[in-house]
Short mmCIF file of C-alpha atoms and ligand atoms in Angstrom, two decimals:
data_model
loop_
_atom_site.label_atom_id
_atom_site.label_comp_id
_atom_site.label_asym_id
_atom_site.label_seq_id
_atom_site.Cartn_x
_atom_site.Cartn_y
_atom_site.Cartn_z
CA MET A 702 80.70 108.32 133.72
CA ARG A 703 81.24 111.94 132.77
CA ILE A 704 84.80 112.48 131.53
CA LEU A 705 86.59 115.77 130.95
CA ALA A 706 89.42 115.06 128.50
CA ILE A 707 92.43 117.17 127.58
CA GLU A 708 94.44 116.73 124.36
CA THR A 709 97.73 118.55 123.64
CA SER A 710 99.88 115.98 121.80
CA CYS A 711 100.57 118.07 118.71
CA ASP A 712 99.21 121.33 117.29
CA GLU A 713 95.61 121.28 118.50
CA THR A 714 94.63 122.26 122.04
CA ALA A 715 91.38 120.51 122.90
CA ILE A 716 89.06 119.98 125.86
CA ALA A 717 85.91 117.87 125.71
CA VAL A 718 83.30 116.56 128.09
CA VAL A 719 81.77 113.22 127.11
CA GLU A 720 79.25 111.05 128.96
CA GLY A 721 80.07 107.36 128.58
CA LYS A 722 77.50 104.67 129.45
CA GLY A 723 76.95 100.93 129.04
CA GLY A 724 80.38 99.66 130.10
CA ILE A 725 82.68 97.68 127.86
CA LYS A 726 79.86 95.46 126.53
CA LYS A 727 77.53 98.15 125.26
CA PRO A 728 79.40 101.45 125.27
CA SER A 729 77.55 104.55 124.17
CA PHE A 730 78.66 108.14 124.18
CA GLU A 731 77.19 111.61 124.33
CA ILE A 732 79.41 114.56 123.50
CA LEU A 733 78.42 117.36 125.87
CA SER A 734 81.17 119.72 124.73
CA SER A 735 84.11 119.50 122.33
CA LEU A 736 86.31 122.55 121.88
CA ILE A 737 89.44 122.80 119.74
CA PHE A 738 91.90 125.67 119.31
CA SER A 739 93.99 125.10 116.21
CA GLN A 740 97.58 126.38 116.33
CA ILE A 741 98.04 126.19 112.56
CA PRO A 742 98.54 129.98 112.11
CA PHE A 743 101.48 129.88 114.59
CA HIS A 744 103.31 127.04 112.81
CA LYS A 745 102.46 127.91 109.21
CA GLU A 746 105.47 130.12 108.58
CA TYR A 747 107.82 127.30 109.68
CA GLY A 748 106.18 124.75 107.35
CA GLY A 749 105.59 122.31 110.23
CA VAL A 750 104.94 122.01 113.97
CA VAL A 751 107.54 123.67 116.23
CA PRO A 752 107.43 121.81 119.60
CA ASN A 753 108.19 124.82 121.82
CA ILE A 754 105.65 127.03 120.07
CA ALA A 755 103.13 124.20 120.45
CA LYS A 756 103.86 124.05 124.19
CA ARG A 757 103.59 127.83 124.60
CA GLU A 758 100.25 127.96 122.79
CA HIS A 759 98.82 124.98 124.71
CA ILE A 760 99.68 126.69 128.00
CA LYS A 761 97.93 129.85 126.80
CA SER A 762 94.85 128.12 125.39
CA LEU A 763 94.05 125.50 128.04
CA PRO A 764 92.66 127.91 130.71
CA LEU A 765 90.57 129.68 128.05
CA LEU A 766 89.12 126.41 126.79
CA LEU A 767 88.34 125.30 130.35
CA GLU A 768 86.59 128.59 131.04
CA LYS A 769 84.47 128.18 127.88
CA THR A 770 83.67 124.58 128.84
CA ALA A 771 82.60 125.68 132.34
CA LYS A 772 80.10 128.10 130.78
CA LYS A 773 78.31 125.14 129.15
CA ILE A 774 78.79 122.40 131.73
CA ASP A 775 78.78 122.36 135.52
CA LEU A 776 82.31 121.14 136.22
CA ALA A 777 81.14 119.71 139.55
CA SER A 778 79.28 117.05 137.54
CA ILE A 779 82.56 115.62 136.15
CA ASP A 780 83.48 112.13 137.47
CA GLN A 781 86.86 111.71 135.84
CA ILE A 782 89.61 113.71 134.15
CA ALA A 783 91.70 112.25 131.31
CA VAL A 784 94.77 113.59 129.56
CA THR A 785 96.78 112.36 126.57
CA VAL A 786 100.17 111.06 127.75
CA GLY A 787 101.45 109.90 124.35
CA PRO A 788 102.42 109.39 121.64
CA GLY A 789 103.19 112.95 120.54
CA LEU A 790 105.61 115.82 121.05
CA GLU A 791 106.83 115.58 124.63
CA PRO A 792 106.92 119.34 125.45
CA ALA A 793 103.37 119.59 124.12
CA LEU A 794 102.22 116.51 126.06
CA TRP A 795 103.69 117.87 129.31
CA SER A 796 101.73 121.11 129.04
CA GLY A 797 98.48 119.11 129.01
CA ILE A 798 99.63 116.74 131.75
CA GLU A 799 100.65 119.53 134.12
CA PHE A 800 97.36 121.36 133.54
CA ALA A 801 95.40 118.13 134.09
CA ARG A 802 97.30 117.29 137.29
CA GLU A 803 96.46 120.65 138.81
CA LEU A 804 92.85 120.43 137.75
CA SER A 805 92.56 116.92 139.17
CA LYS A 806 93.93 118.13 142.51
CA LYS A 807 91.70 121.20 142.58
CA MET A 808 88.55 119.31 141.61
CA LYS A 809 89.49 116.21 143.68
CA LYS A 810 88.75 113.94 140.70
CA PRO A 811 90.82 110.97 139.49
CA LEU A 812 93.14 111.42 136.52
CA PHE A 813 93.62 108.89 133.72
CA GLY A 814 96.57 108.84 131.29
CA ALA A 815 95.15 108.34 127.79
CA ASN A 816 96.75 106.89 124.66
CA HIS A 817 96.33 109.18 121.64
CA LEU A 818 96.35 106.26 119.17
CA LYS A 819 93.52 104.58 121.05
CA GLY A 820 91.67 107.88 120.88
CA HIS A 821 91.84 107.68 117.09
CA LEU A 822 91.04 103.97 117.00
CA TYR A 823 87.90 104.33 119.13
CA SER A 824 86.75 107.64 117.63
CA PHE A 825 84.18 105.82 115.44
CA LEU A 826 82.32 104.93 118.66
CA LEU A 827 81.31 108.58 119.04
CA ASP A 828 78.62 107.79 116.42
CA ASN A 829 77.30 104.91 118.57
CA PRO A 830 77.33 102.21 115.86
CA GLU A 831 75.56 98.90 116.36
CA LYS A 832 78.19 96.71 117.99
CA LYS A 833 77.09 93.35 116.60
CA LYS A 834 78.02 94.42 113.07
CA ILE A 835 81.58 95.42 113.95
CA PHE A 836 83.78 92.47 115.00
CA PRO A 837 86.00 90.86 113.91
CA ALA A 838 87.34 94.02 112.31
CA ILE A 839 90.40 95.42 110.60
CA GLY A 840 91.36 98.80 112.07
CA LEU A 841 93.48 101.25 110.11
CA ILE A 842 94.94 104.27 111.93
CA VAL A 843 96.36 106.85 109.52
CA SER A 844 97.70 110.01 111.14
CA GLY A 845 100.61 112.42 110.83
CA GLY A 846 102.88 110.14 112.84
CA HIS A 847 101.41 106.65 112.39
CA THR A 848 100.09 104.14 109.88
CA ILE A 849 98.98 101.02 111.74
CA LEU A 850 96.85 98.05 110.72
CA LEU A 851 95.14 96.04 113.48
CA TYR A 852 93.17 92.83 113.61
CA MET A 853 90.46 93.39 116.25
CA LYS A 854 88.52 90.53 117.82
CA SER A 855 86.71 93.00 120.05
CA LEU A 856 87.19 96.56 121.28
CA THR A 857 89.92 95.47 123.67
CA GLU A 858 91.40 92.30 122.11
CA TYR A 859 93.49 93.17 119.09
CA LYS A 860 96.92 92.74 117.58
CA LYS A 861 99.02 94.85 115.28
CA ILE A 862 99.40 93.07 111.91
CA GLY A 863 101.11 95.82 109.94
CA GLU A 864 102.54 99.33 109.98
CA THR A 865 104.61 101.71 107.88
CA ARG A 866 108.27 100.88 107.48
CA ASP A 867 109.20 104.57 106.96
CA ASP A 868 106.96 107.66 106.64
CA ALA A 869 103.42 107.71 107.99
CA ALA A 870 100.64 108.34 105.47
CA GLY A 871 99.93 111.83 106.84
CA GLU A 872 103.63 112.64 106.89
CA SER A 873 103.86 111.62 103.22
CA PHE A 874 100.97 114.00 102.39
CA ASP A 875 102.74 116.78 104.31
CA LYS A 876 106.09 116.14 102.57
CA ALA A 877 104.45 115.91 99.14
CA ALA A 878 102.67 119.20 99.81
CA ARG A 879 105.99 120.86 100.65
CA LEU A 880 107.44 119.65 97.33
CA LEU A 881 104.42 121.05 95.54
CA VAL A 882 104.81 124.34 97.44
CA PHE A 883 101.46 124.08 99.22
CA PRO A 884 101.13 125.51 102.75
CA TYR A 885 101.19 123.44 105.95
CA PRO A 886 99.35 121.25 106.85
CA GLY A 887 99.68 119.47 103.54
CA GLY A 888 96.97 116.81 103.62
CA PRO A 889 93.95 119.08 103.09
CA GLU A 890 95.88 121.11 100.45
CA ILE A 891 96.71 117.97 98.44
CA GLU A 892 93.08 116.90 98.64
CA LYS A 893 91.91 120.32 97.40
CA ALA A 894 94.38 120.34 94.47
CA ALA A 895 93.65 116.67 93.65
CA LYS A 896 90.00 117.56 92.98
CA LYS A 897 91.18 119.70 90.04
CA GLY A 898 93.76 117.19 88.75
CA ASN A 899 93.83 113.89 86.88
CA PRO A 900 94.70 110.93 89.16
CA GLU A 901 95.95 108.95 86.16
CA ALA A 902 98.22 111.68 84.79
CA ILE A 903 101.38 110.26 86.40
CA ALA A 904 101.86 106.55 87.11
CA PHE A 905 103.42 106.76 90.58
CA PRO A 906 104.54 103.47 92.18
CA ARG A 907 102.36 101.64 94.71
CA PRO A 908 105.14 100.54 97.11
CA MET A 909 104.78 97.08 98.69
CA ILE A 910 101.25 96.64 97.38
CA ASN A 911 101.85 93.13 96.08
CA GLN A 912 103.91 91.91 99.01
CA LYS A 913 102.30 89.28 101.20
CA ASN A 914 102.41 91.29 104.39
CA TYR A 915 100.34 94.10 105.85
CA ASP A 916 103.07 96.74 105.97
CA PHE A 917 103.26 100.03 104.12
CA SER A 918 106.02 102.25 102.74
CA PHE A 919 105.57 105.84 101.58
CA ALA A 920 109.10 107.25 101.45
CA GLY A 921 109.73 105.96 97.88
CA LEU A 922 106.52 107.52 96.68
CA LYS A 923 107.63 110.92 97.93
CA THR A 924 111.01 110.43 96.19
CA ALA A 925 109.20 109.53 92.94
CA LEU A 926 107.30 112.81 93.23
CA LEU A 927 110.54 114.70 93.85
CA TYR A 928 112.17 113.13 90.76
CA ASN A 929 109.13 113.92 88.68
CA ILE A 930 109.19 117.60 89.67
CA ALA A 931 112.96 117.88 89.27
CA GLY A 932 112.91 115.98 85.97
CA GLN A 933 110.30 118.29 84.55
CA LYS A 934 112.29 121.37 85.30
CA ALA A 935 115.67 119.75 84.72
CA ASP A 936 116.79 122.12 87.40
CA TRP A 937 118.60 120.16 90.07
CA ASP A 938 120.65 123.21 90.82
CA LYS A 939 117.66 125.02 92.24
CA PHE A 940 116.66 121.92 94.21
CA ASN A 941 120.13 121.59 95.64
CA LYS A 942 119.97 125.18 96.82
CA GLY A 943 116.68 124.37 98.55
CA LYS A 944 114.63 126.60 96.23
CA ALA A 945 111.00 125.66 95.95
CA ILE A 946 109.76 125.09 92.43
CA LYS A 947 106.02 125.08 91.90
CA PRO A 948 105.34 122.67 89.04
CA GLU A 949 102.79 123.74 86.44
CA ASN A 950 100.96 120.43 86.72
CA ALA A 951 100.76 120.55 90.54
CA ASP A 952 97.08 119.53 90.48
CA ASP A 953 97.78 116.42 88.38
CA LEU A 954 100.75 115.56 90.58
CA ALA A 955 98.62 115.97 93.73
CA ALA A 956 95.81 113.83 92.27
CA SER A 957 98.22 111.10 91.11
CA PHE A 958 100.08 111.11 94.44
CA GLN A 959 96.86 110.93 96.45
CA SER A 960 95.60 108.11 94.27
CA ALA A 961 98.80 106.09 94.88
CA VAL A 962 98.53 106.55 98.67
CA ILE A 963 94.85 105.57 98.58
CA ASP A 964 95.61 102.42 96.52
CA CYS A 965 98.27 101.33 99.03
CA LEU A 966 96.10 101.99 102.09
CA THR A 967 92.92 100.43 100.74
CA GLY A 968 94.74 97.58 98.95
CA LYS A 969 96.49 96.26 102.05
CA THR A 970 93.52 96.87 104.35
CA MET A 971 91.07 95.06 102.08
CA ARG A 972 93.47 92.13 101.70
CA ALA A 973 93.69 91.89 105.50
CA ALA A 974 89.88 92.10 105.74
CA LYS A 975 89.59 89.15 103.36
CA ASP A 976 92.37 87.07 104.99
CA PHE A 977 90.92 87.58 108.48
CA SER A 978 87.25 87.23 107.38
CA ALA A 979 86.53 90.61 108.93
CA ARG A 980 82.99 91.86 109.34
CA SER A 981 84.13 95.47 109.06
CA VAL A 982 86.88 98.00 108.37
CA ILE A 983 87.40 100.80 110.89
CA LEU A 984 89.25 103.87 109.60
CA SER A 985 90.64 106.65 111.80
CA GLY A 986 93.29 109.38 112.16
CA GLY A 987 93.82 112.73 110.46
CA VAL A 988 94.22 111.23 106.97
CA ALA A 989 90.78 109.62 107.37
CA ALA A 990 89.41 113.14 106.86
CA ASN A 991 90.35 112.70 103.17
CA LYS A 992 87.05 112.29 101.29
CA ALA A 993 88.64 110.43 98.37
CA LEU A 994 90.10 107.88 100.80
CA ARG A 995 86.78 107.46 102.61
CA GLY A 996 84.96 107.19 99.28
CA THR A 997 87.29 104.44 98.03
CA PHE A 998 86.92 102.53 101.29
CA ARG A 999 83.15 102.88 101.10
CA LYS A 1000 83.13 101.44 97.56
CA LYS A 1001 85.54 98.60 98.29
CA THR A 1002 83.90 97.52 101.56
CA SER A 1003 80.48 97.64 99.98
CA ALA A 1004 81.71 95.45 97.07
CA ALA A 1005 83.17 93.01 99.63
CA LYS A 1006 79.88 93.13 101.59
CA ILE A 1007 81.47 94.26 104.82
CA ASN A 1008 80.74 97.27 106.99
CA PHE A 1009 82.75 100.45 107.05
CA PHE A 1010 83.15 102.71 110.08
CA ALA A 1011 84.89 106.06 110.26
CA PRO A 1012 84.20 108.96 112.61
CA GLN A 1013 82.37 112.06 111.46
CA GLN A 1014 84.64 114.41 109.54
CA LYS A 1015 85.44 116.68 112.52
CA TYR A 1016 86.56 113.80 114.78
CA ASN A 1017 89.24 112.45 112.41
CA THR A 1018 91.85 115.07 113.16
CA ASP A 1019 92.99 115.60 116.74
CA ASN A 1020 90.26 116.36 119.27
CA ALA A 1021 89.54 115.63 122.93
CA ALA A 1022 86.19 113.84 122.49
CA MET A 1023 88.08 110.83 121.13
CA ILE A 1024 90.42 110.96 124.14
CA ALA A 1025 87.42 110.81 126.49
CA THR A 1026 85.99 107.87 124.52
CA ALA A 1027 89.25 105.89 124.66
CA SER A 1028 89.61 106.69 128.36
CA TYR A 1029 86.12 105.37 129.08
CA ILE A 1030 86.84 102.08 127.26
CA GLU A 1031 90.19 101.69 128.97
CA ILE A 1032 88.95 102.60 132.46
CA MET A 1033 86.06 100.15 132.03
CA SER A 1034 88.49 97.40 131.05
CA GLY A 1035 90.70 98.09 134.09
CA LYS A 1036 93.62 99.67 132.24
CA LYS A 1037 96.10 101.85 134.12
CA ARG A 1038 98.84 104.01 132.64
CA ARG A 1039 101.52 106.25 134.15
CA ILE A 1040 100.70 109.95 134.07
CA SER A 1041 103.95 110.87 132.38
CA ALA A 1042 104.64 112.01 128.82
CA ASN A 1043 105.77 109.22 126.50
CA GLY A 1044 106.44 110.53 123.00
CA ASN A 1045 106.75 107.03 121.55
CA LEU A 1046 103.88 105.30 123.32
CA GLY A 1047 102.62 102.39 121.19
CA ILE A 1048 99.12 101.03 120.69
CA HIS A 1049 98.82 99.12 123.99
O1 LIG B 272 95.52 112.66 113.55
P1 LIG B 272 96.12 113.95 113.22
O2 LIG B 272 95.26 115.18 113.35
O3 LIG B 272 97.42 114.20 114.07
C1 LIG B 272 98.29 113.17 114.41
O4 LIG B 272 97.96 112.40 115.34
O5 LIG B 272 99.30 113.06 113.70
O6 LIG B 272 96.68 113.84 111.74
C2 LIG B 272 97.30 114.89 111.09
C3 LIG B 272 97.67 114.42 109.70
C4 LIG B 272 98.55 115.43 108.96
O7 LIG B 272 99.64 114.75 108.40
C5 LIG B 272 97.60 115.98 107.91
O8 LIG B 272 98.25 116.42 106.74
C6 LIG B 272 96.72 114.78 107.64
O9 LIG B 272 96.52 114.21 108.90
N1 LIG B 272 95.43 115.18 107.06
C7 LIG B 272 95.04 114.82 105.82
C8 LIG B 272 93.79 115.47 105.60
N2 LIG B 272 93.48 116.20 106.72
C9 LIG B 272 94.50 116.00 107.60
N3 LIG B 272 95.62 114.04 104.90
C10 LIG B 272 94.98 113.89 103.73
N4 LIG B 272 93.80 114.49 103.43
C11 LIG B 272 93.18 115.28 104.34
N5 LIG B 272 92.01 115.87 104.06
ZN1 LIG B 273 96.27 112.37 116.08
#
């Protein structure tokens, strides 16, 4: 099944064409095209994503991306169209949905409503791993809006065992970056600075790490960073006036903050892997692009003699190839979803 997928849930406009084969038992994927237009330059000056700018830019970029795709692939060979319906920013989601609806009508091809979180979750399949080594698995999705831990018996049978009680991991990176006066998006900037800093310089808390559950909390960690910066400068006045203060030890703060987030994420995930006798850990979402996080997972899973799966670097952050992959799995398992934007769509 050749799927053309459209992704517009946040600040990346993406169109991909992926060939899925093998059905639910032995799925395999070939990426025929994967194009992404990043909107970062348009949101940078606001320090975060502005929903109406995102919508405007998606509307502008989608026809251009389709035109580029059509230069590589005969669109008549497409069997199915898929579009992200949630979760995400609703104005942004609608721009993709409306474009997909028109395309589906024009091309006379069926349209599937895809779940963005499932796109992340299944993105490791783009590398066609050997399926017998995967399940049971613990899946960790770490993105800008979500931090979710899943116990997976198979690709389609899973249950949520934990999630964040406040900020998502990516959101905490973005907020920390703002405090350290790094540009948006914060995750990659923290990672860059952390390489130059000492992760043991500041002993930040590891919230909830010893609690016997699989939940996370990152809001307190961000507050600890704020207190540390303010304490150093003893300049609450400036903070209260909303003035940004770039601390001199920003690299150490970034490294120590990143290390705390990594300890929380890997600590809880590895505990779940042990408790559920998992054969593997599957990591996904924008934060999974963080090399220090991947490196720690690689070390810990190897010490625990279990497998580790994460998509190639470029498929961690938002893209449409993962949306095609998730759509294939869901279509093959008989799933149906309304073609209507749902900003808060969960992992089901
Ligand atoms: O999955 P994604 O592209 O979009 C959502 O679905 O939210 O994730 C974006 C998030 C942002 O919070 C961004 O700061 C974070 O992923 N991120 C990173 C890195 N690259 C992106 N966080 C830490 N280290 C990175 N290298
Ligand atoms: Zn995402």
